[in-house]
Amino acid sequence: DAKTTQPNSMESNEEEPVHLPCNHSTISGTDYIHWYRQLPSQGPEYVIHGLTSNVNNRMASLAIAEDRKSSTLILHRATLRDAAVYYCILRDDKIIFGKGTRLHILP
Amino acid sequence: KAGVTQTPRYLIKTRGQQVTLSCSPISGHRSVSWYQQTPGQGLQFLFEYFSETQRNKGNFPGRFSGRQFSNSRSEMNVSTLELGDSALYLCASSTGTGGFSDNSPLHFGNGTRLTVT
């Protein structure tokens, strides 16, 4: 079973920030939180990962709760090309993906 | 740098046959993992290899097997195909060693779409 819980779908307007939540209440101290996204007809694409501190890269930001039981992927300015399924996973030995969040971007 | 390459892109097989799928990782990546993606079950982990050794295996029957070669290229084989094996099979490579505590990002190919009739 997946160790993370995400909403099935979310909607956002183009050019607005998007906050994608993920709950991982059973996270262990050494589990890294990884985010991937999958565009139609493509394999998943790495977005960002972190352990305890908030992380930023050119694609997104990752905000990790102090107790590490939840995290939020932040897309600062959504574009139509960000419409995808976003997966939050705990990088463990068996790399278990949940069902992810389908993000719809409204023009 | 070339990405992860999976061949063939599409495959149609008949129930009872066997199939072999190929994955070429990004140059320098020594860890390769395989996944099955279906609409009902989502992305499911099959197995992971590092340096020609299987590091981890998911909950799939023995009909699903894999191997990794000395050049890090990997193949997976499914024997005695069933209709339920129809899926997108994805391969990912990474710079890590695989297994527990490996936190290196996964780089996925675009998959092989297998249809079993």
Tab-separated table of C-alpha atoms in Angstrom:
chain	number	residue	atom	x	y	z
A	1	ASP	CA	0.000	0.000	0.000
A	2	ALA	CA	1.063	3.539	-0.706
A	3	LYS	CA	2.535	5.358	2.235
A	4	THR	CA	1.241	8.701	1.028
A	5	THR	CA	-2.214	10.221	0.636
A	6	GLN	CA	-3.044	12.837	-1.984
A	7	PRO	CA	-6.280	14.380	-3.272
A	8	ASN	CA	-7.507	12.701	-6.439
A	9	SER	CA	-7.701	15.922	-8.422
A	10	MET	CA	-7.204	19.666	-8.187
A	11	GLU	CA	-7.867	22.657	-10.400
A	12	SER	CA	-5.996	25.882	-10.714
A	13	ASN	CA	-6.049	28.924	-12.934
A	14	GLU	CA	-3.202	29.592	-15.293
A	15	GLU	CA	-0.489	31.914	-13.978
A	16	GLU	CA	-1.567	31.403	-10.380
A	17	PRO	CA	0.338	29.477	-7.702
A	18	VAL	CA	-0.641	25.873	-7.019
A	19	HIS	CA	-0.220	24.079	-3.710
A	20	LEU	CA	-0.381	20.294	-3.958
A	21	PRO	CA	-0.663	18.574	-0.556
A	22	CYS	CA	0.598	15.171	0.504
A	23	ASN	CA	0.126	13.347	3.798
A	24	HIS	CA	2.678	10.792	4.952
A	25	SER	CA	1.926	10.224	8.607
A	26	THR	CA	3.951	6.981	8.837
A	27	ILE	CA	7.150	8.516	7.502
A	28	SER	CA	10.330	7.279	9.142
A	29	GLY	CA	13.286	9.429	10.048
A	30	THR	CA	15.343	8.472	7.012
A	31	ASP	CA	12.624	8.593	4.326
A	32	TYR	CA	13.118	11.286	1.714
A	33	ILE	CA	10.008	12.825	0.161
A	34	HIS	CA	10.071	12.750	-3.626
A	35	TRP	CA	7.686	14.338	-6.112
A	36	TYR	CA	7.243	13.249	-9.702
A	37	ARG	CA	4.787	14.261	-12.370
A	38	GLN	CA	3.497	12.408	-15.376
A	39	LEU	CA	2.343	14.222	-18.480
A	40	PRO	CA	0.053	12.418	-20.930
A	41	SER	CA	1.772	9.680	-22.921
A	42	GLN	CA	5.058	10.108	-21.080
A	43	GLY	CA	6.892	8.429	-18.252
A	44	PRO	CA	7.016	10.165	-14.856
A	45	GLU	CA	9.393	13.099	-14.538
A	46	TYR	CA	11.351	13.947	-11.398
A	47	VAL	CA	10.310	17.272	-9.878
A	48	ILE	CA	11.954	17.685	-6.475
A	49	HIS	CA	12.879	15.889	-3.269
A	50	GLY	CA	13.782	16.733	0.308
A	51	LEU	CA	14.290	15.384	3.815
A	52	THR	CA	13.542	18.042	6.409
A	53	SER	CA	14.205	21.516	5.074
A	54	ASN	CA	12.206	23.297	2.410
A	55	VAL	CA	13.740	22.904	-1.038
A	56	ASN	CA	13.627	25.003	-4.178
A	57	ASN	CA	14.614	24.272	-7.750
A	58	ARG	CA	13.792	25.678	-11.168
A	59	MET	CA	10.585	23.655	-11.410
A	60	ALA	CA	9.009	23.986	-7.974
A	61	SER	CA	9.354	24.381	-4.225
A	62	LEU	CA	8.833	21.714	-1.597
A	63	ALA	CA	7.562	22.728	1.819
A	64	ILE	CA	7.934	20.045	4.499
A	65	ALA	CA	6.018	20.231	7.770
A	66	GLU	CA	8.072	20.408	10.933
A	67	ASP	CA	6.861	16.959	12.049
A	68	ARG	CA	7.440	15.670	8.482
A	69	LYS	CA	4.009	14.081	8.376
A	70	SER	CA	2.948	16.191	5.438
A	71	SER	CA	4.450	18.176	2.610
A	72	THR	CA	3.318	20.563	-0.105
A	73	LEU	CA	4.577	20.921	-3.649
A	74	ILE	CA	4.346	24.508	-4.788
A	75	LEU	CA	4.219	25.530	-8.431
A	76	HIS	CA	4.745	29.258	-8.286
A	77	ARG	CA	3.052	30.193	-11.538
A	78	ALA	CA	1.113	27.396	-13.195
A	79	THR	CA	1.063	27.084	-16.966
A	80	LEU	CA	-1.028	24.832	-19.185
A	81	ARG	CA	2.036	22.602	-19.545
A	82	ASP	CA	1.890	21.835	-15.811
A	83	ALA	CA	-1.329	19.844	-16.285
A	84	ALA	CA	-0.293	16.348	-15.217
A	85	VAL	CA	-0.627	13.697	-12.529
A	86	TYR	CA	1.598	14.569	-9.567
A	87	TYR	CA	2.936	11.785	-7.375
A	88	CYS	CA	4.314	12.194	-3.885
A	89	ILE	CA	6.355	9.166	-2.752
A	90	LEU	CA	8.526	8.193	0.138
A	91	ARG	CA	11.776	6.932	-1.265
A	92	ASP	CA	11.994	3.554	0.342
A	93	ASP	CA	13.295	0.222	-0.843
A	94	LYS	CA	10.230	-0.649	-2.874
A	95	ILE	CA	9.403	2.779	-4.307
A	96	ILE	CA	5.635	2.711	-3.856
A	97	PHE	CA	3.608	5.147	-5.917
A	98	GLY	CA	0.067	6.085	-4.907
A	99	LYS	CA	-2.633	7.217	-7.332
A	100	GLY	CA	-1.367	10.791	-7.371
A	101	THR	CA	-3.214	14.079	-7.904
A	102	ARG	CA	-4.475	14.978	-11.351
A	103	LEU	CA	-3.882	18.694	-11.761
A	104	HIS	CA	-6.103	20.588	-14.198
A	105	ILE	CA	-5.019	24.055	-15.291
A	106	LEU	CA	-7.761	26.405	-16.454
A	107	PRO	CA	-6.802	29.002	-19.098
B	1	LYS	CA	22.854	13.361	-22.688
B	2	ALA	CA	20.386	10.784	-23.986
B	3	GLY	CA	17.532	9.819	-21.701
B	4	VAL	CA	16.274	6.374	-20.755
B	5	THR	CA	15.404	4.419	-23.878
B	6	GLN	CA	12.816	1.662	-23.888
B	7	THR	CA	12.168	-0.655	-26.807
B	8	PRO	CA	9.875	-1.493	-28.373
B	9	ARG	CA	7.440	1.349	-27.894
B	10	TYR	CA	4.393	-0.795	-28.622
B	11	LEU	CA	3.870	-4.538	-28.572
B	12	ILE	CA	0.922	-6.813	-29.208
B	13	LYS	CA	1.084	-10.387	-27.996
B	14	THR	CA	-1.293	-13.304	-27.652
B	15	ARG	CA	-2.253	-14.896	-24.351
B	16	GLY	CA	0.188	-17.649	-23.423
B	17	GLN	CA	3.138	-16.153	-25.283
B	18	GLN	CA	6.160	-14.616	-23.636
B	19	VAL	CA	7.663	-11.165	-24.139
B	20	THR	CA	10.977	-9.429	-23.503
B	21	LEU	CA	11.234	-5.676	-23.008
B	22	SER	CA	14.461	-3.718	-23.137
B	23	CYS	CA	15.718	-0.676	-21.252
B	24	SER	CA	18.880	1.348	-21.835
B	25	PRO	CA	19.631	3.627	-18.875
B	26	ILE	CA	21.181	7.064	-18.987
B	27	SER	CA	24.924	6.796	-19.501
B	28	GLY	CA	26.630	6.424	-16.129
B	29	HIS	CA	23.516	5.253	-14.313
B	30	ARG	CA	23.957	1.812	-12.807
B	31	SER	CA	20.617	1.316	-11.091
B	32	VAL	CA	17.551	0.310	-13.094
B	33	SER	CA	14.022	-0.282	-11.843
B	34	TRP	CA	10.868	-1.480	-13.598
B	35	TYR	CA	7.212	-0.573	-13.078
B	36	GLN	CA	3.841	-1.659	-14.412
B	37	GLN	CA	1.207	1.019	-14.942
B	38	THR	CA	-2.481	0.216	-15.432
B	39	PRO	CA	-5.565	2.427	-15.081
B	40	GLY	CA	-6.866	0.345	-12.185
B	41	GLN	CA	-3.717	-0.254	-10.147
B	42	GLY	CA	-1.646	2.775	-11.045
B	43	LEU	CA	2.156	2.571	-10.964
B	44	GLN	CA	3.408	-0.615	-9.344
B	45	PHE	CA	7.028	-1.472	-8.582
B	46	LEU	CA	8.288	-4.662	-10.222
B	47	PHE	CA	11.977	-4.919	-9.386
B	48	GLU	CA	15.234	-3.022	-9.125
B	49	TYR	CA	18.747	-3.918	-10.257
B	50	PHE	CA	22.196	-2.583	-9.476
B	51	SER	CA	25.435	-4.000	-10.864
B	52	GLU	CA	23.640	-6.989	-12.357
B	53	THR	CA	22.097	-7.907	-8.984
B	54	GLN	CA	18.427	-7.684	-8.106
B	55	ARG	CA	18.173	-5.402	-5.081
B	56	ASN	CA	14.414	-5.457	-4.553
B	57	LYS	CA	11.318	-7.096	-5.893
B	58	GLY	CA	7.668	-6.087	-5.811
B	59	ASN	CA	4.630	-8.309	-5.341
B	60	PHE	CA	4.354	-9.849	-8.779
B	61	PRO	CA	4.189	-13.532	-9.733
B	62	GLY	CA	7.250	-15.435	-10.864
B	63	ARG	CA	6.175	-15.025	-14.501
B	64	PHE	CA	7.736	-11.587	-14.267
B	65	SER	CA	11.505	-11.656	-14.271
B	66	GLY	CA	14.341	-9.364	-15.147
B	67	ARG	CA	18.051	-9.081	-15.499
B	68	GLN	CA	20.730	-6.483	-15.866
B	69	PHE	CA	23.816	-6.703	-18.021
B	70	SER	CA	27.351	-5.509	-17.328
B	71	ASN	CA	26.724	-2.342	-19.348
B	72	SER	CA	23.727	-1.590	-17.051
B	73	ARG	CA	21.179	-2.248	-19.781
B	74	SER	CA	18.228	-4.220	-18.462
B	75	GLU	CA	15.566	-6.524	-19.781
B	76	MET	CA	12.358	-7.767	-18.272
B	77	ASN	CA	10.547	-10.890	-19.342
B	78	VAL	CA	6.957	-11.931	-18.866
B	79	SER	CA	6.148	-15.557	-19.578
B	80	THR	CA	2.764	-17.154	-20.191
B	81	LEU	CA	1.091	-13.835	-20.843
B	82	GLU	CA	-2.368	-13.164	-19.436
B	83	LEU	CA	-4.904	-10.567	-20.527
B	84	GLY	CA	-4.300	-8.722	-17.262
B	85	ASP	CA	-0.669	-8.157	-18.186
B	86	SER	CA	-1.750	-5.520	-20.684
B	87	ALA	CA	-0.156	-2.362	-19.361
B	88	LEU	CA	2.438	0.337	-19.823
B	89	TYR	CA	5.795	-0.962	-18.607
B	90	LEU	CA	8.150	1.749	-17.440
B	91	CYS	CA	11.833	1.609	-16.745
B	92	ALA	CA	13.765	4.134	-14.662
B	93	SER	CA	17.464	4.612	-14.046
B	94	SER	CA	19.339	6.457	-11.335
B	95	THR	CA	22.845	7.176	-10.126
B	96	GLY	CA	22.246	5.410	-6.817
B	97	THR	CA	22.926	1.869	-5.740
B	98	GLY	CA	19.307	0.896	-5.315
B	99	GLY	CA	17.598	-0.535	-2.273
B	100	PHE	CA	16.867	1.004	1.078
B	101	SER	CA	18.162	4.523	1.732
B	102	ASP	CA	18.861	5.208	-1.946
B	103	ASN	CA	17.517	8.711	-2.449
B	104	SER	CA	18.737	9.447	-5.927
B	105	PRO	CA	16.068	10.763	-8.330
B	106	LEU	CA	14.579	8.337	-10.810
B	107	HIS	CA	14.733	9.101	-14.535
B	108	PHE	CA	11.981	7.348	-16.454
B	109	GLY	CA	11.678	6.284	-20.055
B	110	ASN	CA	8.416	6.687	-21.947
B	111	GLY	CA	7.558	3.031	-21.563
B	112	THR	CA	6.536	0.054	-23.633
B	113	ARG	CA	2.805	-0.331	-24.180
B	114	LEU	CA	2.018	-4.070	-24.101
B	115	THR	CA	-1.342	-5.327	-25.294
B	116	VAL	CA	-2.244	-8.964	-24.721
B	117	THR	CA	-5.093	-10.352	-26.824
